[in-house]
């Protein structure tokens, strides 16, 4: 259940051995912990892992934006100066409502 409909944030339904699924999943692994590595972990360790995962996601978003900024405005990110080719197009084009990847 989606968290906006009363579900719990960050919890995805299991894809293996789930009686609610109408069509079996083609990959017999769950999205979270596919190899059951954290099955016996303490709640404190799971909470620490969740914080680490959130921080990794945030850092990845900052990194992507740094590459986009450097490509659009050369020299805007001193660490990436000269490493990224300048880009003249619209870097936000995939998010436009009239985006057509194949120009049909």
mmCIF file of N, CA and C in Angstrom:
data_model
loop_
_atom_site.group_PDB
_atom_site.id
_atom_site.type_symbol
_atom_site.label_atom_id
_atom_site.label_comp_id
_atom_site.label_asym_id
_atom_site.label_seq_id
_atom_site.Cartn_x
_atom_site.Cartn_y
_atom_site.Cartn_z
ATOM 1 N N UNK A 1 0.835 -1.177 0.000
ATOM 2 C CA UNK A 1 0.000 0.000 0.000
ATOM 3 C C UNK A 1 0.879 1.239 0.000
ATOM 4 N N UNK A 2 0.579 2.176 -0.861
ATOM 5 C CA UNK A 2 1.329 3.427 -0.943
ATOM 6 C C UNK A 2 1.185 4.200 0.361
ATOM 7 N N UNK A 3 2.238 4.910 0.748
ATOM 8 C CA UNK A 3 2.188 5.615 2.032
ATOM 9 C C UNK A 3 1.129 6.713 2.062
ATOM 10 N N UNK A 4 0.706 7.213 0.906
ATOM 11 C CA UNK A 4 -0.354 8.214 0.882
ATOM 12 C C UNK A 4 -1.724 7.579 1.143
ATOM 13 N N UNK A 5 -1.787 6.256 1.086
ATOM 14 C CA UNK A 5 -3.036 5.537 1.345
ATOM 15 C C UNK A 5 -2.961 4.730 2.636
ATOM 16 N N UNK A 6 -2.108 5.167 3.554
ATOM 17 C CA UNK A 6 -2.028 4.513 4.848
ATOM 18 C C UNK A 6 -0.879 3.550 5.001
ATOM 19 N N UNK A 7 -0.071 3.373 3.966
ATOM 20 C CA UNK A 7 1.074 2.479 4.067
ATOM 21 C C UNK A 7 2.220 3.129 4.823
ATOM 22 N N UNK A 8 3.282 2.396 4.986
ATOM 23 C CA UNK A 8 4.449 2.876 5.718
ATOM 24 C C UNK A 8 5.512 3.327 4.720
ATOM 25 N N UNK A 9 6.108 4.490 4.952
ATOM 26 C CA UNK A 9 7.132 5.012 4.041
ATOM 27 C C UNK A 9 8.337 4.092 4.009
ATOM 28 N N UNK A 10 8.889 3.905 2.821
ATOM 29 C CA UNK A 10 10.088 3.115 2.663
ATOM 30 C C UNK A 10 9.867 1.624 2.646
ATOM 31 N N UNK A 11 8.642 1.183 2.788
ATOM 32 C CA UNK A 11 8.359 -0.250 2.804
ATOM 33 C C UNK A 11 7.740 -0.630 1.460
ATOM 34 N N UNK A 12 8.397 -1.542 0.771
ATOM 35 C CA UNK A 12 7.835 -2.018 -0.492
ATOM 36 C C UNK A 12 7.284 -3.422 -0.276
ATOM 37 N N UNK A 13 6.209 -3.767 -0.955
ATOM 38 C CA UNK A 13 5.644 -5.105 -0.768
ATOM 39 C C UNK A 13 6.606 -6.160 -1.309
ATOM 40 N N UNK A 14 6.639 -7.324 -0.714
ATOM 41 C CA UNK A 14 7.532 -8.373 -1.217
ATOM 42 C C UNK A 14 7.088 -8.851 -2.598
ATOM 43 N N UNK A 15 8.053 -9.140 -3.442
ATOM 44 C CA UNK A 15 7.754 -9.648 -4.780
ATOM 45 C C UNK A 15 7.782 -11.167 -4.813
ATOM 46 N N UNK A 16 8.294 -11.780 -3.747
ATOM 47 C CA UNK A 16 8.388 -13.235 -3.649
ATOM 48 C C UNK A 16 7.428 -13.706 -2.561
ATOM 49 N N UNK A 17 6.680 -14.732 -2.832
ATOM 50 C CA UNK A 17 5.726 -15.310 -1.872
ATOM 51 C C UNK A 17 4.705 -14.287 -1.383
ATOM 52 N N UNK A 18 4.167 -13.497 -2.292
ATOM 53 C CA UNK A 18 3.157 -12.500 -1.961
ATOM 54 C C UNK A 18 1.836 -12.958 -2.570
ATOM 55 N N UNK A 19 0.872 -13.300 -1.719
ATOM 56 C CA UNK A 19 -0.420 -13.770 -2.193
ATOM 57 C C UNK A 19 -1.266 -12.704 -2.853
ATOM 58 N N UNK A 20 -0.941 -11.414 -2.655
ATOM 59 C CA UNK A 20 -1.720 -10.323 -3.238
ATOM 60 C C UNK A 20 -1.343 -10.019 -4.683
ATOM 61 N N UNK A 21 -0.224 -10.553 -5.159
ATOM 62 C CA UNK A 21 0.205 -10.269 -6.529
ATOM 63 C C UNK A 21 -0.595 -11.119 -7.506
ATOM 64 N N UNK A 22 -1.143 -10.472 -8.531
ATOM 65 C CA UNK A 22 -1.952 -11.181 -9.509
ATOM 66 C C UNK A 22 -1.103 -11.835 -10.588
ATOM 67 N N UNK A 23 0.038 -11.208 -10.890
ATOM 68 C CA UNK A 23 0.952 -11.732 -11.902
ATOM 69 C C UNK A 23 2.285 -12.005 -11.201
ATOM 70 N N UNK A 24 2.879 -13.176 -11.364
ATOM 71 C CA UNK A 24 4.161 -13.444 -10.701
ATOM 72 C C UNK A 24 5.263 -12.555 -11.270
ATOM 73 N N UNK A 25 6.166 -12.149 -10.405
ATOM 74 C CA UNK A 25 7.276 -11.290 -10.815
ATOM 75 C C UNK A 25 8.315 -12.115 -11.562
ATOM 76 N N UNK A 26 8.870 -11.589 -12.684
ATOM 77 C CA UNK A 26 9.818 -12.389 -13.478
ATOM 78 C C UNK A 26 11.161 -12.614 -12.781
ATOM 79 N N UNK A 27 11.541 -11.742 -11.857
ATOM 80 C CA UNK A 27 12.798 -11.907 -11.139
ATOM 81 C C UNK A 27 12.465 -12.330 -9.710
ATOM 82 N N UNK A 28 12.926 -13.475 -9.283
ATOM 83 C CA UNK A 28 12.524 -13.971 -7.958
ATOM 84 C C UNK A 28 13.295 -13.342 -6.805
ATOM 85 N N UNK A 29 13.430 -12.031 -6.808
ATOM 86 C CA UNK A 29 14.110 -11.301 -5.743
ATOM 87 C C UNK A 29 13.249 -10.135 -5.300
ATOM 88 N N UNK A 30 13.298 -9.813 -4.024
ATOM 89 C CA UNK A 30 12.593 -8.641 -3.515
ATOM 90 C C UNK A 30 13.404 -7.383 -3.795
ATOM 91 N N UNK A 31 12.734 -6.233 -3.819
ATOM 92 C CA UNK A 31 13.433 -4.980 -4.064
ATOM 93 C C UNK A 31 14.343 -4.619 -2.894
ATOM 94 N N UNK A 32 13.813 -4.728 -1.685
ATOM 95 C CA UNK A 32 14.619 -4.430 -0.503
ATOM 96 C C UNK A 32 15.190 -5.728 0.033
ATOM 97 N N UNK A 33 16.487 -5.755 0.232
ATOM 98 C CA UNK A 33 17.191 -6.912 0.794
ATOM 99 C C UNK A 33 16.899 -8.180 -0.002
ATOM 100 N N UNK A 34 17.317 -8.226 -1.270
ATOM 101 C CA UNK A 34 16.989 -9.378 -2.116
ATOM 102 C C UNK A 34 17.607 -10.693 -1.644
ATOM 103 N N UNK A 35 18.702 -10.643 -0.886
ATOM 104 C CA UNK A 35 19.369 -11.864 -0.444
ATOM 105 C C UNK A 35 19.189 -12.121 1.051
ATOM 106 N N UNK A 36 18.251 -11.403 1.682
ATOM 107 C CA UNK A 36 17.946 -11.551 3.109
ATOM 108 C C UNK A 36 19.174 -11.361 3.999
ATOM 109 N N UNK A 37 20.009 -10.394 3.664
ATOM 110 C CA UNK A 37 21.209 -10.133 4.457
ATOM 111 C C UNK A 37 20.879 -9.433 5.771
ATOM 112 N N UNK A 38 19.814 -8.661 5.815
ATOM 113 C CA UNK A 38 19.483 -7.925 7.042
ATOM 114 C C UNK A 38 18.315 -8.554 7.796
ATOM 115 N N UNK A 39 18.035 -9.826 7.515
ATOM 116 C CA UNK A 39 16.912 -10.506 8.155
ATOM 117 C C UNK A 39 17.089 -10.566 9.679
ATOM 118 N N UNK A 40 18.302 -10.838 10.139
ATOM 119 C CA UNK A 40 18.566 -10.977 11.560
ATOM 120 C C UNK A 40 19.210 -9.738 12.169
ATOM 121 N N UNK A 41 19.248 -8.626 11.438
ATOM 122 C CA UNK A 41 19.879 -7.406 11.946
ATOM 123 C C UNK A 41 19.004 -6.758 13.015
ATOM 124 N N UNK A 42 19.663 -6.068 13.936
ATOM 125 C CA UNK A 42 18.928 -5.390 15.004
ATOM 126 C C UNK A 42 18.225 -4.154 14.439
ATOM 127 N N UNK A 43 17.184 -3.678 15.111
ATOM 128 C CA UNK A 43 16.504 -2.464 14.645
ATOM 129 C C UNK A 43 17.445 -1.253 14.591
ATOM 130 N N UNK A 44 18.420 -1.188 15.507
ATOM 131 C CA UNK A 44 19.371 -0.076 15.483
ATOM 132 C C UNK A 44 20.230 -0.120 14.227
ATOM 133 N N UNK A 45 20.674 -1.332 13.850
ATOM 134 C CA UNK A 45 21.489 -1.464 12.645
ATOM 135 C C UNK A 45 20.673 -1.131 11.399
ATOM 136 N N UNK A 46 19.410 -1.549 11.385
ATOM 137 C CA UNK A 46 18.545 -1.226 10.243
ATOM 138 C C UNK A 46 18.306 0.274 10.146
ATOM 139 N N UNK A 47 18.116 0.947 11.298
ATOM 140 C CA UNK A 47 17.912 2.400 11.297
ATOM 141 C C UNK A 47 19.160 3.119 10.807
ATOM 142 N N UNK A 48 20.329 2.639 11.243
ATOM 143 C CA UNK A 48 21.588 3.245 10.793
ATOM 144 C C UNK A 48 21.776 3.054 9.286
ATOM 145 N N UNK A 49 21.423 1.866 8.781
ATOM 146 C CA UNK A 49 21.511 1.603 7.345
ATOM 147 C C UNK A 49 20.550 2.474 6.548
ATOM 148 N N UNK A 50 19.363 2.724 7.098
ATOM 149 C CA UNK A 50 18.397 3.586 6.424
ATOM 150 C C UNK A 50 18.926 5.009 6.307
ATOM 151 N N UNK A 51 19.515 5.517 7.388
ATOM 152 C CA UNK A 51 20.096 6.869 7.361
ATOM 153 C C UNK A 51 21.234 6.929 6.343
ATOM 154 N N UNK A 52 22.076 5.893 6.320
ATOM 155 C CA UNK A 52 23.184 5.864 5.354
ATOM 156 C C UNK A 52 22.655 5.852 3.922
ATOM 157 N N UNK A 53 21.596 5.086 3.673
ATOM 158 C CA UNK A 53 21.025 5.011 2.323
ATOM 159 C C UNK A 53 20.422 6.347 1.896
ATOM 160 N N UNK A 54 19.741 7.008 2.810
ATOM 161 C CA UNK A 54 19.167 8.327 2.503
ATOM 162 C C UNK A 54 20.272 9.325 2.194
ATOM 163 N N UNK A 55 21.338 9.319 2.994
ATOM 164 C CA UNK A 55 22.450 10.239 2.757
ATOM 165 C C UNK A 55 23.159 9.936 1.444
ATOM 166 N N UNK A 56 23.305 8.652 1.079
ATOM 167 C CA UNK A 56 23.902 8.295 -0.207
ATOM 168 C C UNK A 56 23.055 8.812 -1.361
ATOM 169 N N UNK A 57 21.735 8.709 -1.242
ATOM 170 C CA UNK A 57 20.851 9.227 -2.285
ATOM 171 C C UNK A 57 20.954 10.733 -2.436
ATOM 172 N N UNK A 58 21.035 11.423 -1.305
ATOM 173 C CA UNK A 58 21.168 12.881 -1.343
ATOM 174 C C UNK A 58 22.485 13.282 -1.998
ATOM 175 N N UNK A 59 23.567 12.588 -1.635
ATOM 176 C CA UNK A 59 24.869 12.900 -2.222
ATOM 177 C C UNK A 59 24.873 12.630 -3.724
ATOM 178 N N UNK A 60 24.198 11.568 -4.151
ATOM 179 C CA UNK A 60 24.106 11.272 -5.583
ATOM 180 C C UNK A 60 23.347 12.371 -6.325
ATOM 181 N N UNK A 61 22.281 12.897 -5.725
ATOM 182 C CA UNK A 61 21.524 13.986 -6.347
ATOM 183 C C UNK A 61 22.388 15.238 -6.468
ATOM 184 N N UNK A 62 23.164 15.534 -5.426
ATOM 185 C CA UNK A 62 24.062 16.699 -5.484
ATOM 186 C C UNK A 62 25.094 16.505 -6.585
ATOM 187 N N UNK A 63 25.617 15.281 -6.714
ATOM 188 C CA UNK A 63 26.611 15.007 -7.755
ATOM 189 C C UNK A 63 26.044 15.174 -9.150
ATOM 190 N N UNK A 64 24.848 14.669 -9.386
ATOM 191 C CA UNK A 64 24.216 14.814 -10.703
ATOM 192 C C UNK A 64 23.998 16.281 -11.030
ATOM 193 N N UNK A 65 23.522 17.047 -10.045
ATOM 194 C CA UNK A 65 23.295 18.477 -10.287
ATOM 195 C C UNK A 65 24.614 19.204 -10.539
ATOM 196 N N UNK A 66 25.697 18.769 -9.891
ATOM 197 C CA UNK A 66 27.003 19.384 -10.141
ATOM 198 C C UNK A 66 27.433 19.143 -11.582
ATOM 199 N N UNK A 67 27.242 17.911 -12.089
ATOM 200 C CA UNK A 67 27.590 17.633 -13.481
ATOM 201 C C UNK A 67 26.716 18.435 -14.441
ATOM 202 N N UNK A 68 25.418 18.545 -14.149
ATOM 203 C CA UNK A 68 24.532 19.344 -15.007
ATOM 204 C C UNK A 68 24.942 20.814 -14.997
ATOM 205 N N UNK A 69 25.285 21.340 -13.819
ATOM 206 C CA UNK A 69 25.686 22.744 -13.723
ATOM 207 C C UNK A 69 26.980 22.989 -14.480
ATOM 208 N N UNK A 70 27.930 22.090 -14.353
ATOM 209 C CA UNK A 70 29.213 22.259 -15.048
ATOM 210 C C UNK A 70 29.041 22.154 -16.556
ATOM 211 N N UNK A 71 28.153 21.279 -17.012
ATOM 212 C CA UNK A 71 27.923 21.144 -18.448
ATOM 213 C C UNK A 71 27.235 22.379 -19.012
ATOM 214 N N UNK A 72 26.356 22.984 -18.239
ATOM 215 C CA UNK A 72 25.598 24.146 -18.710
ATOM 216 C C UNK A 72 26.400 25.440 -18.588
ATOM 217 N N UNK A 73 27.128 25.599 -17.457
ATOM 218 C CA UNK A 73 27.924 26.812 -17.212
ATOM 219 C C UNK A 73 29.351 26.364 -16.887
ATOM 220 N N UNK A 74 30.223 26.282 -17.897
ATOM 221 C CA UNK A 74 31.590 25.827 -17.651
ATOM 222 C C UNK A 74 32.289 26.682 -16.588
ATOM 223 N N UNK A 75 32.941 25.998 -15.641
ATOM 224 C CA UNK A 75 33.639 26.693 -14.566
ATOM 225 C C UNK A 75 32.792 26.909 -13.331
ATOM 226 N N UNK A 76 31.527 26.535 -13.374
ATOM 227 C CA UNK A 76 30.657 26.763 -12.218
ATOM 228 C C UNK A 76 30.970 25.808 -11.073
ATOM 229 N N UNK A 77 31.540 24.655 -11.383
ATOM 230 C CA UNK A 77 31.962 23.699 -10.350
ATOM 231 C C UNK A 77 33.468 23.515 -10.518
ATOM 232 N N UNK A 78 34.275 24.208 -9.699
ATOM 233 C CA UNK A 78 35.727 24.188 -9.894
ATOM 234 C C UNK A 78 36.333 22.789 -9.917
ATOM 235 N N UNK A 79 35.809 21.853 -9.157
ATOM 236 C CA UNK A 79 36.359 20.499 -9.113
ATOM 237 C C UNK A 79 36.171 19.773 -10.446
ATOM 238 N N UNK A 80 35.138 20.125 -11.195
ATOM 239 C CA UNK A 80 34.843 19.462 -12.468
ATOM 240 C C UNK A 80 35.287 20.274 -13.683
ATOM 241 N N UNK A 81 35.978 21.380 -13.455
ATOM 242 C CA UNK A 81 36.398 22.239 -14.567
ATOM 243 C C UNK A 81 37.283 21.456 -15.536
ATOM 244 N N UNK A 82 36.901 21.441 -16.798
ATOM 245 C CA UNK A 82 37.658 20.762 -17.833
ATOM 246 C C UNK A 82 37.345 19.276 -17.958
ATOM 247 N N UNK A 83 36.563 18.709 -17.053
ATOM 248 C CA UNK A 83 36.237 17.277 -17.101
ATOM 249 C C UNK A 83 34.938 16.998 -17.833
ATOM 250 N N UNK A 84 34.073 18.006 -17.940
ATOM 251 C CA UNK A 84 32.746 17.818 -18.516
ATOM 252 C C UNK A 84 32.640 18.678 -19.770
ATOM 253 N N UNK A 85 32.179 18.076 -20.858
ATOM 254 C CA UNK A 85 31.998 18.829 -22.093
ATOM 255 C C UNK A 85 30.836 19.801 -21.948
ATOM 256 N N UNK A 86 30.958 21.022 -22.487
ATOM 257 C CA UNK A 86 29.831 21.960 -22.432
ATOM 258 C C UNK A 86 28.635 21.427 -23.220
ATOM 259 N N UNK A 87 27.436 21.745 -22.746
ATOM 260 C CA UNK A 87 26.206 21.281 -23.366
ATOM 261 C C UNK A 87 25.346 22.487 -23.702
ATOM 262 N N UNK A 88 24.963 22.624 -24.976
ATOM 263 C CA UNK A 88 24.186 23.779 -25.426
ATOM 264 C C UNK A 88 22.685 23.528 -25.391
ATOM 265 N N UNK A 89 22.266 22.292 -25.277
ATOM 266 C CA UNK A 89 20.851 21.963 -25.319
ATOM 267 C C UNK A 89 20.145 22.240 -24.002
ATOM 268 N N UNK A 90 18.893 21.837 -23.945
ATOM 269 C CA UNK A 90 18.084 22.015 -22.748
ATOM 270 C C UNK A 90 18.230 20.773 -21.878
ATOM 271 N N UNK A 91 18.941 20.908 -20.766
ATOM 272 C CA UNK A 91 19.200 19.748 -19.909
ATOM 273 C C UNK A 91 17.943 19.271 -19.187
ATOM 274 N N UNK A 92 16.911 20.073 -19.143
ATOM 275 C CA UNK A 92 15.669 19.681 -18.483
ATOM 276 C C UNK A 92 14.617 19.201 -19.487
ATOM 277 N N UNK A 93 15.006 18.955 -20.720
ATOM 278 C CA UNK A 93 14.067 18.540 -21.755
ATOM 279 C C UNK A 93 13.284 17.273 -21.404
ATOM 280 N N UNK A 94 13.883 16.274 -20.757
ATOM 281 C CA UNK A 94 13.079 15.084 -20.439
ATOM 282 C C UNK A 94 11.913 15.360 -19.495
ATOM 283 N N UNK A 95 11.940 16.486 -18.798
ATOM 284 C CA UNK A 95 10.885 16.792 -17.840
ATOM 285 C C UNK A 95 9.809 17.705 -18.412
ATOM 286 N N UNK A 96 9.935 18.073 -19.676
ATOM 287 C CA UNK A 96 8.926 18.906 -20.318
ATOM 288 C C UNK A 96 7.712 18.056 -20.672
ATOM 289 N N UNK A 97 6.560 18.683 -20.704
ATOM 290 C CA UNK A 97 5.336 17.934 -21.000
ATOM 291 C C UNK A 97 5.258 17.517 -22.460
ATOM 292 N N UNK A 98 5.951 18.212 -23.341
ATOM 293 C CA UNK A 98 5.903 17.873 -24.766
ATOM 294 C C UNK A 98 7.180 17.160 -25.208
ATOM 295 N N UNK A 99 7.863 16.486 -24.303
ATOM 296 C CA UNK A 99 9.103 15.791 -24.628
ATOM 297 C C UNK A 99 8.829 14.592 -25.518
ATOM 298 N N UNK A 100 9.507 14.539 -26.649
ATOM 299 C CA UNK A 100 9.392 13.425 -27.571
ATOM 300 C C UNK A 100 10.805 12.935 -27.866
ATOM 301 N N UNK A 101 11.147 11.773 -27.347
ATOM 302 C CA UNK A 101 12.513 11.280 -27.449
ATOM 303 C C UNK A 101 12.906 10.982 -28.902
ATOM 304 N N UNK A 102 11.960 10.614 -29.736
ATOM 305 C CA UNK A 102 12.277 10.221 -31.091
ATOM 306 C C UNK A 102 11.905 11.291 -32.117
ATOM 307 N N UNK A 103 11.463 12.457 -31.675
ATOM 308 C CA UNK A 103 11.093 13.562 -32.571
ATOM 309 C C UNK A 103 10.097 13.125 -33.630
ATOM 310 N N UNK A 104 9.074 12.432 -33.230
ATOM 311 C CA UNK A 104 8.060 11.973 -34.189
ATOM 312 C C UNK A 104 6.986 13.003 -34.397
#
